[in-house]
Amino acid sequence: MSETHPELAAWLARQEAEFPAWAEATGTPKSWDFSPASLDVLEIHVRRRYTDANAVNDDVDSTFIQVAIWYIGEVARRVNDGAAWHSLPPDPTAPPGAPGSPQSIWTRTPRVALGPAVETPRVLPLNALRALLLEPEEDDDEEMAAELGSPLRDALSLKA
């Protein structure tokens, strides 16, 4: 991580610092061992806490979601040799809301990738969380749900 962007490094440090209190707050502190099986416990917590993917979007800046994103990414990074944290670089020419713009959730949300570029096989932990709560009849999200799968463990298979 020697070349990690300062904003990404700060985000990673913040989530790691929040993790112990987050784990205690779940009521299942001994479950969080960074194993693939621990993602099943996270899935239970997410499903209890949120009713749909929009509720996750609405809460994206909360400590619960931010640490959950970090946790999923850390599990993915640890089980995929050579995987590392990445973030989408800001693009001052990007239209508001487009990837790269400061308003885009995808610019602000880190991911784990196998190569040096953000577009290489990757996991988008926020999408993995959202995919848990997608309804099959939601046409816009059906393709994403099929691509990512529903269980969080599916997110461990980095995709291009």
Short mmCIF file of C-alpha atoms in Angstrom, two decimals:
data_model
loop_
_atom_site.label_atom_id
_atom_site.label_comp_id
_atom_site.label_asym_id
_atom_site.label_seq_id
_atom_site.Cartn_x
_atom_site.Cartn_y
_atom_site.Cartn_z
CA MET A 1 0.00 0.00 0.00
CA SER A 2 3.00 2.30 -0.32
CA GLU A 3 1.43 4.13 -3.26
CA THR A 4 -2.09 4.35 -1.87
CA HIS A 5 -3.79 7.68 -2.52
CA PRO A 6 -3.87 9.73 0.71
CA GLU A 7 -7.69 9.84 0.77
CA LEU A 8 -7.88 6.06 0.38
CA ALA A 9 -5.21 5.56 3.05
CA ALA A 10 -7.17 7.81 5.42
CA TRP A 11 -10.42 5.95 4.67
CA LEU A 12 -8.75 2.58 5.32
CA ALA A 13 -7.23 3.79 8.59
CA ARG A 14 -10.58 5.24 9.72
CA GLN A 15 -12.46 1.98 9.05
CA GLU A 16 -9.79 -0.14 10.73
CA ALA A 17 -9.96 2.13 13.79
CA GLU A 18 -13.78 1.91 13.85
CA PHE A 19 -13.82 -1.86 13.39
CA PRO A 20 -13.48 -2.98 17.07
CA ALA A 21 -16.43 -0.81 18.20
CA TRP A 22 -18.41 -1.83 15.10
CA ALA A 23 -17.80 -5.52 15.87
CA GLU A 24 -18.94 -5.03 19.49
CA ALA A 25 -22.01 -3.11 18.35
CA THR A 26 -23.13 -6.04 16.19
CA GLY A 27 -23.44 -8.17 19.30
CA THR A 28 -21.36 -10.87 17.61
CA PRO A 29 -17.78 -9.63 18.19
CA LYS A 30 -16.17 -13.06 17.99
CA SER A 31 -17.60 -13.67 14.51
CA TRP A 32 -15.32 -11.19 12.73
CA ASP A 33 -12.21 -13.22 11.86
CA PHE A 34 -11.89 -12.11 8.21
CA SER A 35 -12.84 -15.57 6.96
CA PRO A 36 -15.28 -16.15 4.08
CA ALA A 37 -17.68 -17.75 6.59
CA SER A 38 -17.84 -14.49 8.57
CA LEU A 39 -19.54 -12.87 5.57
CA ASP A 40 -22.56 -15.06 6.29
CA VAL A 41 -22.84 -13.34 9.68
CA LEU A 42 -22.55 -9.93 8.00
CA GLU A 43 -25.31 -10.93 5.59
CA ILE A 44 -27.62 -11.67 8.54
CA HIS A 45 -26.86 -8.28 10.11
CA VAL A 46 -27.44 -6.42 6.82
CA ARG A 47 -30.74 -8.19 6.15
CA ARG A 48 -31.96 -7.43 9.69
CA ARG A 49 -30.95 -3.79 9.47
CA TYR A 50 -32.07 -2.83 5.94
CA THR A 51 -35.24 -3.52 4.00
CA ASP A 52 -33.92 -2.89 0.49
CA ALA A 53 -30.95 -1.65 -1.56
CA ASN A 54 -32.22 1.93 -1.38
CA ALA A 55 -32.00 1.81 2.41
CA VAL A 56 -28.33 0.84 2.07
CA ASN A 57 -27.83 3.75 -0.35
CA ASP A 58 -29.52 6.12 2.09
CA ASP A 59 -27.21 4.95 4.89
CA VAL A 60 -24.02 4.73 2.82
CA ASP A 61 -22.13 7.28 4.92
CA SER A 62 -22.96 5.58 8.22
CA THR A 63 -20.31 3.83 10.27
CA PHE A 64 -22.16 0.54 9.87
CA ILE A 65 -22.06 0.59 6.06
CA GLN A 66 -18.59 2.09 5.77
CA VAL A 67 -17.05 -0.54 8.07
CA ALA A 68 -19.07 -3.27 6.33
CA ILE A 69 -17.62 -2.12 2.99
CA TRP A 70 -14.14 -2.22 4.52
CA TYR A 71 -14.74 -5.65 6.07
CA ILE A 72 -15.96 -7.23 2.81
CA GLY A 73 -13.00 -5.70 0.99
CA GLU A 74 -10.55 -6.92 3.60
CA VAL A 75 -11.88 -10.47 3.36
CA ALA A 76 -11.65 -10.29 -0.45
CA ARG A 77 -8.14 -8.85 -0.28
CA ARG A 78 -6.96 -11.57 2.09
CA VAL A 79 -8.38 -14.50 0.09
CA ASN A 80 -7.23 -13.21 -3.33
CA ASP A 81 -3.45 -13.27 -3.54
CA GLY A 82 -2.21 -9.95 -4.91
CA ALA A 83 -5.49 -8.08 -4.41
CA ALA A 84 -5.27 -4.52 -3.11
CA TRP A 85 -7.50 -1.61 -2.24
CA HIS A 86 -8.23 0.95 -4.96
CA SER A 87 -10.41 3.98 -5.41
CA LEU A 88 -11.70 5.66 -8.51
CA PRO A 89 -9.59 8.75 -9.10
CA PRO A 90 -11.44 12.05 -9.07
CA ASP A 91 -12.00 13.53 -12.52
CA PRO A 92 -12.63 17.29 -12.44
CA THR A 93 -14.10 17.11 -15.96
CA ALA A 94 -16.69 14.44 -15.06
CA PRO A 95 -20.30 15.65 -15.11
CA PRO A 96 -21.99 15.78 -11.68
CA GLY A 97 -22.93 12.30 -10.51
CA ALA A 98 -20.81 10.51 -13.15
CA PRO A 99 -18.02 8.18 -12.00
CA GLY A 100 -15.05 10.35 -11.16
CA SER A 101 -17.17 13.30 -10.08
CA PRO A 102 -17.07 14.23 -6.40
CA GLN A 103 -20.84 13.57 -6.17
CA SER A 104 -20.59 10.00 -7.45
CA ILE A 105 -20.83 7.29 -4.85
CA TRP A 106 -18.42 5.25 -7.00
CA THR A 107 -15.72 7.92 -6.72
CA ARG A 108 -16.05 7.90 -2.93
CA THR A 109 -16.38 4.13 -2.41
CA PRO A 110 -13.21 2.01 -2.45
CA ARG A 111 -13.00 -1.41 -4.04
CA VAL A 112 -10.54 -4.32 -4.09
CA ALA A 113 -8.86 -5.24 -7.36
CA LEU A 114 -6.27 -7.75 -8.53
CA GLY A 115 -4.25 -5.43 -10.73
CA PRO A 116 -2.85 -1.94 -10.55
CA ALA A 117 -5.87 -0.39 -12.28
CA VAL A 118 -9.31 0.04 -10.78
CA GLU A 119 -10.89 -1.65 -13.82
CA THR A 120 -9.08 -4.98 -13.34
CA PRO A 121 -10.93 -7.93 -11.77
CA ARG A 122 -12.46 -6.44 -8.69
CA VAL A 123 -15.06 -6.56 -5.97
CA LEU A 124 -17.26 -3.58 -5.23
CA PRO A 125 -18.25 -4.17 -1.59
CA LEU A 126 -21.06 -1.62 -1.72
CA ASN A 127 -22.62 -3.46 -4.67
CA ALA A 128 -22.29 -6.73 -2.79
CA LEU A 129 -24.22 -5.22 0.14
CA ARG A 130 -26.88 -3.80 -2.16
CA ALA A 131 -27.21 -7.08 -4.07
CA LEU A 132 -28.30 -8.81 -0.86
CA LEU A 133 -31.46 -6.73 -0.83
CA LEU A 134 -32.43 -6.45 -4.49
CA GLU A 135 -35.86 -7.59 -5.49
CA PRO A 136 -35.91 -9.79 -8.62
CA GLU A 137 -38.62 -7.68 -10.24
CA GLU A 138 -36.47 -4.54 -10.14
CA ASP A 139 -35.39 -4.51 -13.81
CA ASP A 140 -32.60 -1.98 -13.38
CA ASP A 141 -30.94 -3.95 -10.61
CA GLU A 142 -31.69 -7.50 -11.80
CA GLU A 143 -28.62 -7.62 -14.07
CA MET A 144 -26.36 -6.39 -11.26
CA ALA A 145 -27.80 -8.96 -8.86
CA ALA A 146 -27.23 -11.75 -11.37
CA GLU A 147 -23.68 -10.57 -12.00
CA LEU A 148 -22.76 -10.30 -8.33
CA GLY A 149 -24.84 -13.10 -6.89
CA SER A 150 -26.68 -12.72 -3.65
CA PRO A 151 -24.53 -14.11 -0.84
CA LEU A 152 -21.61 -11.93 0.19
CA ARG A 153 -19.27 -14.87 -0.32
CA ASP A 154 -19.87 -14.55 -4.07
CA ALA A 155 -18.14 -11.17 -3.88
CA LEU A 156 -14.90 -12.97 -3.08
CA SER A 157 -14.62 -14.08 -6.71
CA LEU A 158 -13.16 -10.93 -8.19
CA LYS A 159 -14.84 -10.05 -11.50
CA ALA A 160 -13.69 -8.03 -14.47
#
